[in-house]
mmCIF file of C-alpha atoms and ligand atoms in Angstrom:
data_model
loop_
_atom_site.group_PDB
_atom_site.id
_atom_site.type_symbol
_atom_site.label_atom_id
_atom_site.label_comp_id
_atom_site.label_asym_id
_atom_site.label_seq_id
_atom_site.Cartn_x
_atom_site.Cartn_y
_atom_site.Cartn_z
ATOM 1 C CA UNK A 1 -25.038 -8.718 16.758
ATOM 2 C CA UNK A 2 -21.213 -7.356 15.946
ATOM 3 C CA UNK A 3 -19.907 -5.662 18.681
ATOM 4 C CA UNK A 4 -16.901 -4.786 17.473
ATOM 5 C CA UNK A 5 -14.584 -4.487 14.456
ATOM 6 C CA UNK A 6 -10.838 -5.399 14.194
ATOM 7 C CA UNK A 7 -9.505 -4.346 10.966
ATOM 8 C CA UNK A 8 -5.981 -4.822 9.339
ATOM 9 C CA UNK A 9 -4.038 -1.957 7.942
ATOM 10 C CA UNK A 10 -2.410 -3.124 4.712
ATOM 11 C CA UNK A 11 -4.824 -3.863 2.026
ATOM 12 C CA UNK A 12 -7.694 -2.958 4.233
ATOM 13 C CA UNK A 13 -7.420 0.497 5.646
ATOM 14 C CA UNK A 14 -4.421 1.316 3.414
ATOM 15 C CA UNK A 15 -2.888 1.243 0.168
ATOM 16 C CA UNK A 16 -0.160 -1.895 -0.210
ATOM 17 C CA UNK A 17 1.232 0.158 -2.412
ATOM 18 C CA UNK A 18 1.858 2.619 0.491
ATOM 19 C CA UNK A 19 3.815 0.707 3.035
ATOM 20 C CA UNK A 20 5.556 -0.722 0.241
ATOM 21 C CA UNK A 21 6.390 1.814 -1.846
ATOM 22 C CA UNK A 22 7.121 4.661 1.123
ATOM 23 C CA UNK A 23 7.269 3.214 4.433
ATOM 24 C CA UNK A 24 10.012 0.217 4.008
ATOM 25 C CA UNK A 25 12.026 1.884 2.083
ATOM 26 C CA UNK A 26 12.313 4.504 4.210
ATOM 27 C CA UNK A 27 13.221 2.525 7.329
ATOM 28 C CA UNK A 28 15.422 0.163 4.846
ATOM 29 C CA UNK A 29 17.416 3.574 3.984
ATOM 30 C CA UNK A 30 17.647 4.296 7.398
ATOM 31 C CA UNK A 31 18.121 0.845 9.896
ATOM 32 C CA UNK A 32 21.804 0.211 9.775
ATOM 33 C CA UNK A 33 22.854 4.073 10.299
ATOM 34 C CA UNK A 34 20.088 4.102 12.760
ATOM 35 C CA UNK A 35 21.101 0.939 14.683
ATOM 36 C CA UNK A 36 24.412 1.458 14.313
ATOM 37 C CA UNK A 37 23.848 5.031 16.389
ATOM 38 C CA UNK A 38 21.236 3.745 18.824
ATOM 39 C CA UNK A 39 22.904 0.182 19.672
ATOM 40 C CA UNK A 40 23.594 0.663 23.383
ATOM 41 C CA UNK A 41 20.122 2.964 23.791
ATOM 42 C CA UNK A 42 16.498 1.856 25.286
ATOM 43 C CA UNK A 43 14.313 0.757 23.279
ATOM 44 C CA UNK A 44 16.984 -0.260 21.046
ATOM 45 C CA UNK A 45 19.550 -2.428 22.862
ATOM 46 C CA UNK A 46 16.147 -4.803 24.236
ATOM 47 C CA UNK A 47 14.512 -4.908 20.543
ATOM 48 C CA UNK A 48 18.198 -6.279 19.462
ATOM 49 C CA UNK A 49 18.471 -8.990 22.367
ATOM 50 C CA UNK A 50 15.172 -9.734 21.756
ATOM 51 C CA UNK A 51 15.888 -10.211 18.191
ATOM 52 C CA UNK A 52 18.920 -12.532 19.157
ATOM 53 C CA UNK A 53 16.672 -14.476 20.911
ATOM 54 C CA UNK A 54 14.179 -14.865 17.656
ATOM 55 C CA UNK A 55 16.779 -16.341 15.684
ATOM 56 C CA UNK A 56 18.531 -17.988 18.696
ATOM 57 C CA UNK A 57 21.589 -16.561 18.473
ATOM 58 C CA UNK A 58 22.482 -15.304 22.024
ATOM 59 C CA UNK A 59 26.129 -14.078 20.427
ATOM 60 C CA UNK A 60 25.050 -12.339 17.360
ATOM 61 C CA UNK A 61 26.872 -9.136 16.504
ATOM 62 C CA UNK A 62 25.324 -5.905 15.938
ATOM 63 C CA UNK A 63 26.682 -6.026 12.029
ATOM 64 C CA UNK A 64 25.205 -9.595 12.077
ATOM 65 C CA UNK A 65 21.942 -8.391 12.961
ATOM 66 C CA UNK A 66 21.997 -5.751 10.734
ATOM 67 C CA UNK A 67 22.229 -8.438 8.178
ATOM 68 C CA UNK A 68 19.214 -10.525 9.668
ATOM 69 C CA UNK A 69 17.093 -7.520 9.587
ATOM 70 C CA UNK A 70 17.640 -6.991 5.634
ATOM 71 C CA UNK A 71 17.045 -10.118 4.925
ATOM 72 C CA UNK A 72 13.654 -9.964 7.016
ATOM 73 C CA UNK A 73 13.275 -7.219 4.951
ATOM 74 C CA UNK A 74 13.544 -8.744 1.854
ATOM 75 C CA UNK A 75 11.133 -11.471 2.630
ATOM 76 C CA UNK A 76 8.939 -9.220 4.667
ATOM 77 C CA UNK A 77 9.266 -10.978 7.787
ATOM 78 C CA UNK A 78 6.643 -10.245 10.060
ATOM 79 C CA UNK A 79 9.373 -10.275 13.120
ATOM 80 C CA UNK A 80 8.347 -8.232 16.205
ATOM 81 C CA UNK A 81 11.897 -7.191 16.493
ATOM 82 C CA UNK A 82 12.094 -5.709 13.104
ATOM 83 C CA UNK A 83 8.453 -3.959 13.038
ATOM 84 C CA UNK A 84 9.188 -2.264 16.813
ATOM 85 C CA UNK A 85 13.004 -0.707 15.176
ATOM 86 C CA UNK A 86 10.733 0.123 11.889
ATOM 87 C CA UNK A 87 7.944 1.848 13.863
ATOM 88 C CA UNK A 88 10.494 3.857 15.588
ATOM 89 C CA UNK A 89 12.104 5.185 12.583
ATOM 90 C CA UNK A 90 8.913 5.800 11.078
ATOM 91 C CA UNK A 91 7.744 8.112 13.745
ATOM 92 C CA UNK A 92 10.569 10.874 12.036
ATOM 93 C CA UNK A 93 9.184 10.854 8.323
ATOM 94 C CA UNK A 94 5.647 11.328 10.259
ATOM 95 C CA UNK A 95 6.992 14.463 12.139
ATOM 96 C CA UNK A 96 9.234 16.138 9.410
ATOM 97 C CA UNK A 97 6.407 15.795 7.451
ATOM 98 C CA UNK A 98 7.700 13.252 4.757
ATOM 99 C CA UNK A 99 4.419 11.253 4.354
ATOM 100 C CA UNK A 100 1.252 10.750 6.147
ATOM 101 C CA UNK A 101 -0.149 7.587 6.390
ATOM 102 C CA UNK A 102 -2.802 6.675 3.368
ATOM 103 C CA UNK A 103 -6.128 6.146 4.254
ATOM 104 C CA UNK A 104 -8.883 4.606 1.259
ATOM 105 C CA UNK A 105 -11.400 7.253 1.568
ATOM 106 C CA UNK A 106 -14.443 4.895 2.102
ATOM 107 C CA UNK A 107 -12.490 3.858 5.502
ATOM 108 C CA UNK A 108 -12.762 7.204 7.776
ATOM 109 C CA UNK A 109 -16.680 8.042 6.954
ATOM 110 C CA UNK A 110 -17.395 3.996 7.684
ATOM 111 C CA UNK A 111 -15.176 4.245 10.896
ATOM 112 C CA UNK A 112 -17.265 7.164 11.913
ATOM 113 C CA UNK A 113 -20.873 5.659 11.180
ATOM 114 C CA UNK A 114 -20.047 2.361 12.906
ATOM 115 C CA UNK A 115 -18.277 3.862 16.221
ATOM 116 C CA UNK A 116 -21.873 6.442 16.207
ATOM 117 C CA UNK A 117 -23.417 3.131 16.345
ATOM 118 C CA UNK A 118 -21.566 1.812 19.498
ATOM 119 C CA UNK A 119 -19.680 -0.573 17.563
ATOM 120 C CA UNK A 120 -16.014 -0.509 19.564
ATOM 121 C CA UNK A 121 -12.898 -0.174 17.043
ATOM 122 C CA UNK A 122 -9.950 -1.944 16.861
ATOM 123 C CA UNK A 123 -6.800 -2.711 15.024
ATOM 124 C CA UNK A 124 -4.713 -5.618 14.014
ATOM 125 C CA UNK A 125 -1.777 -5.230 11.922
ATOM 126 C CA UNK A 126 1.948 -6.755 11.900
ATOM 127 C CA UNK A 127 3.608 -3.038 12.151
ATOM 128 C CA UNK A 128 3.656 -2.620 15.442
ATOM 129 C CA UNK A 129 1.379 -0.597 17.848
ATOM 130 C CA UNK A 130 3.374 2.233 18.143
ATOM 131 C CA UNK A 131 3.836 2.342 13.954
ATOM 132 C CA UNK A 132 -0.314 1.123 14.368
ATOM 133 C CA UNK A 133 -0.856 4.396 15.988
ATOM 134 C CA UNK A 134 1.805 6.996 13.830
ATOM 135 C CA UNK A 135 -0.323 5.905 10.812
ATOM 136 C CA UNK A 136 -3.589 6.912 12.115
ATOM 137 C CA UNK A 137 -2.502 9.364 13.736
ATOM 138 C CA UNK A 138 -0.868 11.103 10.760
ATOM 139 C CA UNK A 139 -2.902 9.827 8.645
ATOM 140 C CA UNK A 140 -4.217 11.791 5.339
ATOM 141 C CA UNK A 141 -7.374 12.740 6.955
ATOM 142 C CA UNK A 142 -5.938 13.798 10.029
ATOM 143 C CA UNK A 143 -5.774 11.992 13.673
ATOM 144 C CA UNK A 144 -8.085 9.495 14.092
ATOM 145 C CA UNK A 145 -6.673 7.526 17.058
ATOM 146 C CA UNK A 146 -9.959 8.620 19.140
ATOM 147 C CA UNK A 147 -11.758 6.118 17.298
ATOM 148 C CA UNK A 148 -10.081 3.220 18.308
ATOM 149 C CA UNK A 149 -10.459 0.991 21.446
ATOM 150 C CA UNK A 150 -7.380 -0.811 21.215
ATOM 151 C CA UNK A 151 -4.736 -1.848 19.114
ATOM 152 C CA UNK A 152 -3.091 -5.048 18.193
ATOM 153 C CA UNK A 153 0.104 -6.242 16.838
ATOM 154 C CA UNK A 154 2.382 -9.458 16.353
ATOM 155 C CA UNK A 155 3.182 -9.835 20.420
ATOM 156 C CA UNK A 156 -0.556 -11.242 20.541
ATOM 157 C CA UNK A 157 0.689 -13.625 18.183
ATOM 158 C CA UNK A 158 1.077 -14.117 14.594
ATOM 159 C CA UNK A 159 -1.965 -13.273 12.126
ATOM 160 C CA UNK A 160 -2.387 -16.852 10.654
ATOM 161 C CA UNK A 161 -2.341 -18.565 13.956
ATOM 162 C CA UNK A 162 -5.853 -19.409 15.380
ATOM 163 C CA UNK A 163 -4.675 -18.574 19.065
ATOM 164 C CA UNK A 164 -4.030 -15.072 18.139
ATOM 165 C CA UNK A 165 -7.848 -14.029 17.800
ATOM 166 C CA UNK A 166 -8.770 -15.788 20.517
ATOM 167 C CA UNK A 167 -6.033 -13.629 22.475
ATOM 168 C CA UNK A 168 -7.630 -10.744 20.732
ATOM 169 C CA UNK A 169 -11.507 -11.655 22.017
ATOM 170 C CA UNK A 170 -10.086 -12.492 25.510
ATOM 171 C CA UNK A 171 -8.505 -8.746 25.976
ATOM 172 C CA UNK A 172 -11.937 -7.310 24.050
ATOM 173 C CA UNK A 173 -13.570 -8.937 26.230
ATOM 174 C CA UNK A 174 -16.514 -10.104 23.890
ATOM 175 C CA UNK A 175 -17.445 -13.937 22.454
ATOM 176 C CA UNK A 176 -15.900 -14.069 19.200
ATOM 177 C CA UNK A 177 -18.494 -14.294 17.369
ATOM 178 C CA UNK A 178 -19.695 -10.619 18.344
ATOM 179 C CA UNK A 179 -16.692 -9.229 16.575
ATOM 180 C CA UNK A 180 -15.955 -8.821 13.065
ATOM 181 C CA UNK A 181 -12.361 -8.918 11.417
ATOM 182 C CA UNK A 182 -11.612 -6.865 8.338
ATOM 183 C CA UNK A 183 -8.895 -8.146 6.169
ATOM 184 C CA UNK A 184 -7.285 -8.719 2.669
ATOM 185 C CA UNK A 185 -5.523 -11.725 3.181
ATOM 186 C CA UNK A 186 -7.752 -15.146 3.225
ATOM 187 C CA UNK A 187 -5.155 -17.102 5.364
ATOM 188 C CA UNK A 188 -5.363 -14.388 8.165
ATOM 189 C CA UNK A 189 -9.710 -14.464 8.224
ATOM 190 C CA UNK A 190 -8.991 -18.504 7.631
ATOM 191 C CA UNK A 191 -7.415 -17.869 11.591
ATOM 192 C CA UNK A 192 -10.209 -15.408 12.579
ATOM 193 C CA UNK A 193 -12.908 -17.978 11.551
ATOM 194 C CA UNK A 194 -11.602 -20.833 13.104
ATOM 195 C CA UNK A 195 -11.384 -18.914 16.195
ATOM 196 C CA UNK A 196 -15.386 -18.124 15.740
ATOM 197 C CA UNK A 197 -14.941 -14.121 14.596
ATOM 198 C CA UNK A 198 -17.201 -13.140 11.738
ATOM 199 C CA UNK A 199 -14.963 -12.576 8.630
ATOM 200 C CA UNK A 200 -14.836 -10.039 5.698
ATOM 201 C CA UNK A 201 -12.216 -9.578 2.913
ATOM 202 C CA UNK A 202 -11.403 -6.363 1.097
ATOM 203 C CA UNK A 203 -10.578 -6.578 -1.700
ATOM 204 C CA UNK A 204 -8.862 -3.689 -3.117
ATOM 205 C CA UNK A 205 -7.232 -5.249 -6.471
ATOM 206 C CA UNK A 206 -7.050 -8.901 -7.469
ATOM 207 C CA UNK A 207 -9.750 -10.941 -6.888
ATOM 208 C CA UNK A 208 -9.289 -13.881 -4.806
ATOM 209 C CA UNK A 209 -10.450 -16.775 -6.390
ATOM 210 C CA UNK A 210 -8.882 -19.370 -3.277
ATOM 211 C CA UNK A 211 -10.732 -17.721 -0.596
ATOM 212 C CA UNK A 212 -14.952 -18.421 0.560
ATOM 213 C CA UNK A 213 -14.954 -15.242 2.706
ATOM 214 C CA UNK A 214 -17.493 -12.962 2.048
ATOM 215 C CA UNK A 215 -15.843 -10.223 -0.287
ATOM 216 C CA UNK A 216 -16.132 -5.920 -0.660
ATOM 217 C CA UNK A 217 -14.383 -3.710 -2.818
ATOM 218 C CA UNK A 218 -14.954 -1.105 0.049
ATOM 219 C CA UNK A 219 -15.672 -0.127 3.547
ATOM 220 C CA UNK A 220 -19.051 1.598 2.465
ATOM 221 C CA UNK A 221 -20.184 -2.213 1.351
ATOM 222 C CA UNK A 222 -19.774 -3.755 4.691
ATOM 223 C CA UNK A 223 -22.965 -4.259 6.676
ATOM 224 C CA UNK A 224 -22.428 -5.258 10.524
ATOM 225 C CA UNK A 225 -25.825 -5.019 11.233
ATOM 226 C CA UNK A 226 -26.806 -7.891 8.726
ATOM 227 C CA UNK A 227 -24.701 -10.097 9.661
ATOM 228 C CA UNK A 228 -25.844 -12.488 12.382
ATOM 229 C CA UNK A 229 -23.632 -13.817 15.521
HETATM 230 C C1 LIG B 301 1.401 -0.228 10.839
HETATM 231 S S1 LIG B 301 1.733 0.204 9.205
HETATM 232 C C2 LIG B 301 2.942 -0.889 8.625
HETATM 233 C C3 LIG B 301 2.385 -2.215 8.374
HETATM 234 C C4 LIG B 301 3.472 -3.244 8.356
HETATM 235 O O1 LIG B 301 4.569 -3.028 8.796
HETATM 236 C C5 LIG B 301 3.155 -4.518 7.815
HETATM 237 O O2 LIG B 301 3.990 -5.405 7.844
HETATM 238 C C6 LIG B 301 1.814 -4.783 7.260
HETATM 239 O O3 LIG B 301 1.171 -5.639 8.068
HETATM 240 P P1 LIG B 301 -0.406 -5.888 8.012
HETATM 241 O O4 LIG B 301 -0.584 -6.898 9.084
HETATM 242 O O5 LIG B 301 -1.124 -4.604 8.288
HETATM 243 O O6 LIG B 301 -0.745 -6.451 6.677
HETATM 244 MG MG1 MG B 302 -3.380 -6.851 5.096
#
């Protein structure tokens, strides 16, 4: 029986076309002034040491990080430094108002049915928690934080590695193969699988030709119930 449900955000709960389109280039417009200002400041000054550390470069400049970061950007890194400074840049275009985080509208009433059914919620995503949390909680249908159990981002490890869903089951506290992960990206239910998680893929646009997950176009095709542990 599924017990619970860890879903991704991008492609899964959300538009690609979303984070894409509105969210990184609005913390791309914003890093270096913002960096630049907050350098010396907590949260700030750690994510940048930590970052040092990532690409082992103990000496590193703030302009040479700065650099770093873009080019993360460009080849959308999935660095925890980068995701924590874009979550916290993200958290003004929330407030002012600038965007509110897209929801597909088959996600919220599915949400809703399975939590009525005791299934515990959780999330997965690269953005960080704190970015996790501004989308849902901003989100085009409202707040819907109370729905989730937990959240989960890159410091339990990356989304492709096997160890990270194991991680994930251990802090859940349920056998793996109790809890279902919701994704659009084979390689990251590949890691799920092989960790003993029950695996769907969403997918929203292209098919997937390279992948032997089962497939939906949508929340409301996903059946927990009927799928055995
Ligand atoms: C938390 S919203 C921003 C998502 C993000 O930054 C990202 O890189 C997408 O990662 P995901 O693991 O949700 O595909
Ligand atoms: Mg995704």
């Amino acid at each position: 029986m599924i017990r619970a449900i860890v879903t991704d955000i991008e492609g899964t709960t959300s538009d690609i076309r979303f984070v894409h389109n509105v969210l990184f280039p609005y913390a791309r417009e914003r890093l270096a002034a913002f960096i630049t200002v907050e350098q010396y400041n907590e949260p700030v000054s750690t994510i940048l040491d930590n970052l040092r550390e990532e690409i082992a470069q103990p000496e590193a400049t703030t302009a040479e990080l700065i650099e770093v970061l873009f080019a993360f950007m460009d080849e959308d890194r999935k660095s925890t430094a980068l995701k924590a400074l874009q979550g916290i840049i993200w958290r003004d275009g929330y407030v002012n108002g600038d965007f509110k985080g897209h929801l597909y509208p088959d996600v919220l009433p599915q949400l809703e049915k399975w939590k009525s059914q005791g299934i515990d919620l959780y999330v997965y995503s690269s953005g960080s928690v704190a970015a996790q949390k501004l989308l849902f909680g901003y989100s085009d249908e409202g707040d819907i934080t109370p729905l989730f159990s937990g959240y989960f981002d890159t410091l339990v490890g990356a989304k492709r590695d096997v160890q990270s869903y194991r991680n994930i089951a251990t802090q859940i506290g349920l056998p793996p193969t109790s809890i279902l992960f919701l994704s659009d990206i084979h390689q990251e239910l590949d890691a799920a699988e092989a960790a003993g998680f029950r695996t769907t893929q969403l997918i929203r646009g292209d098919d997937d030709a390279a992948s032997h997950h089962y497939q939906v176009p949508s929340f409301s095709n996903i059946k927990p119930e009927q799928i055995p542990s």
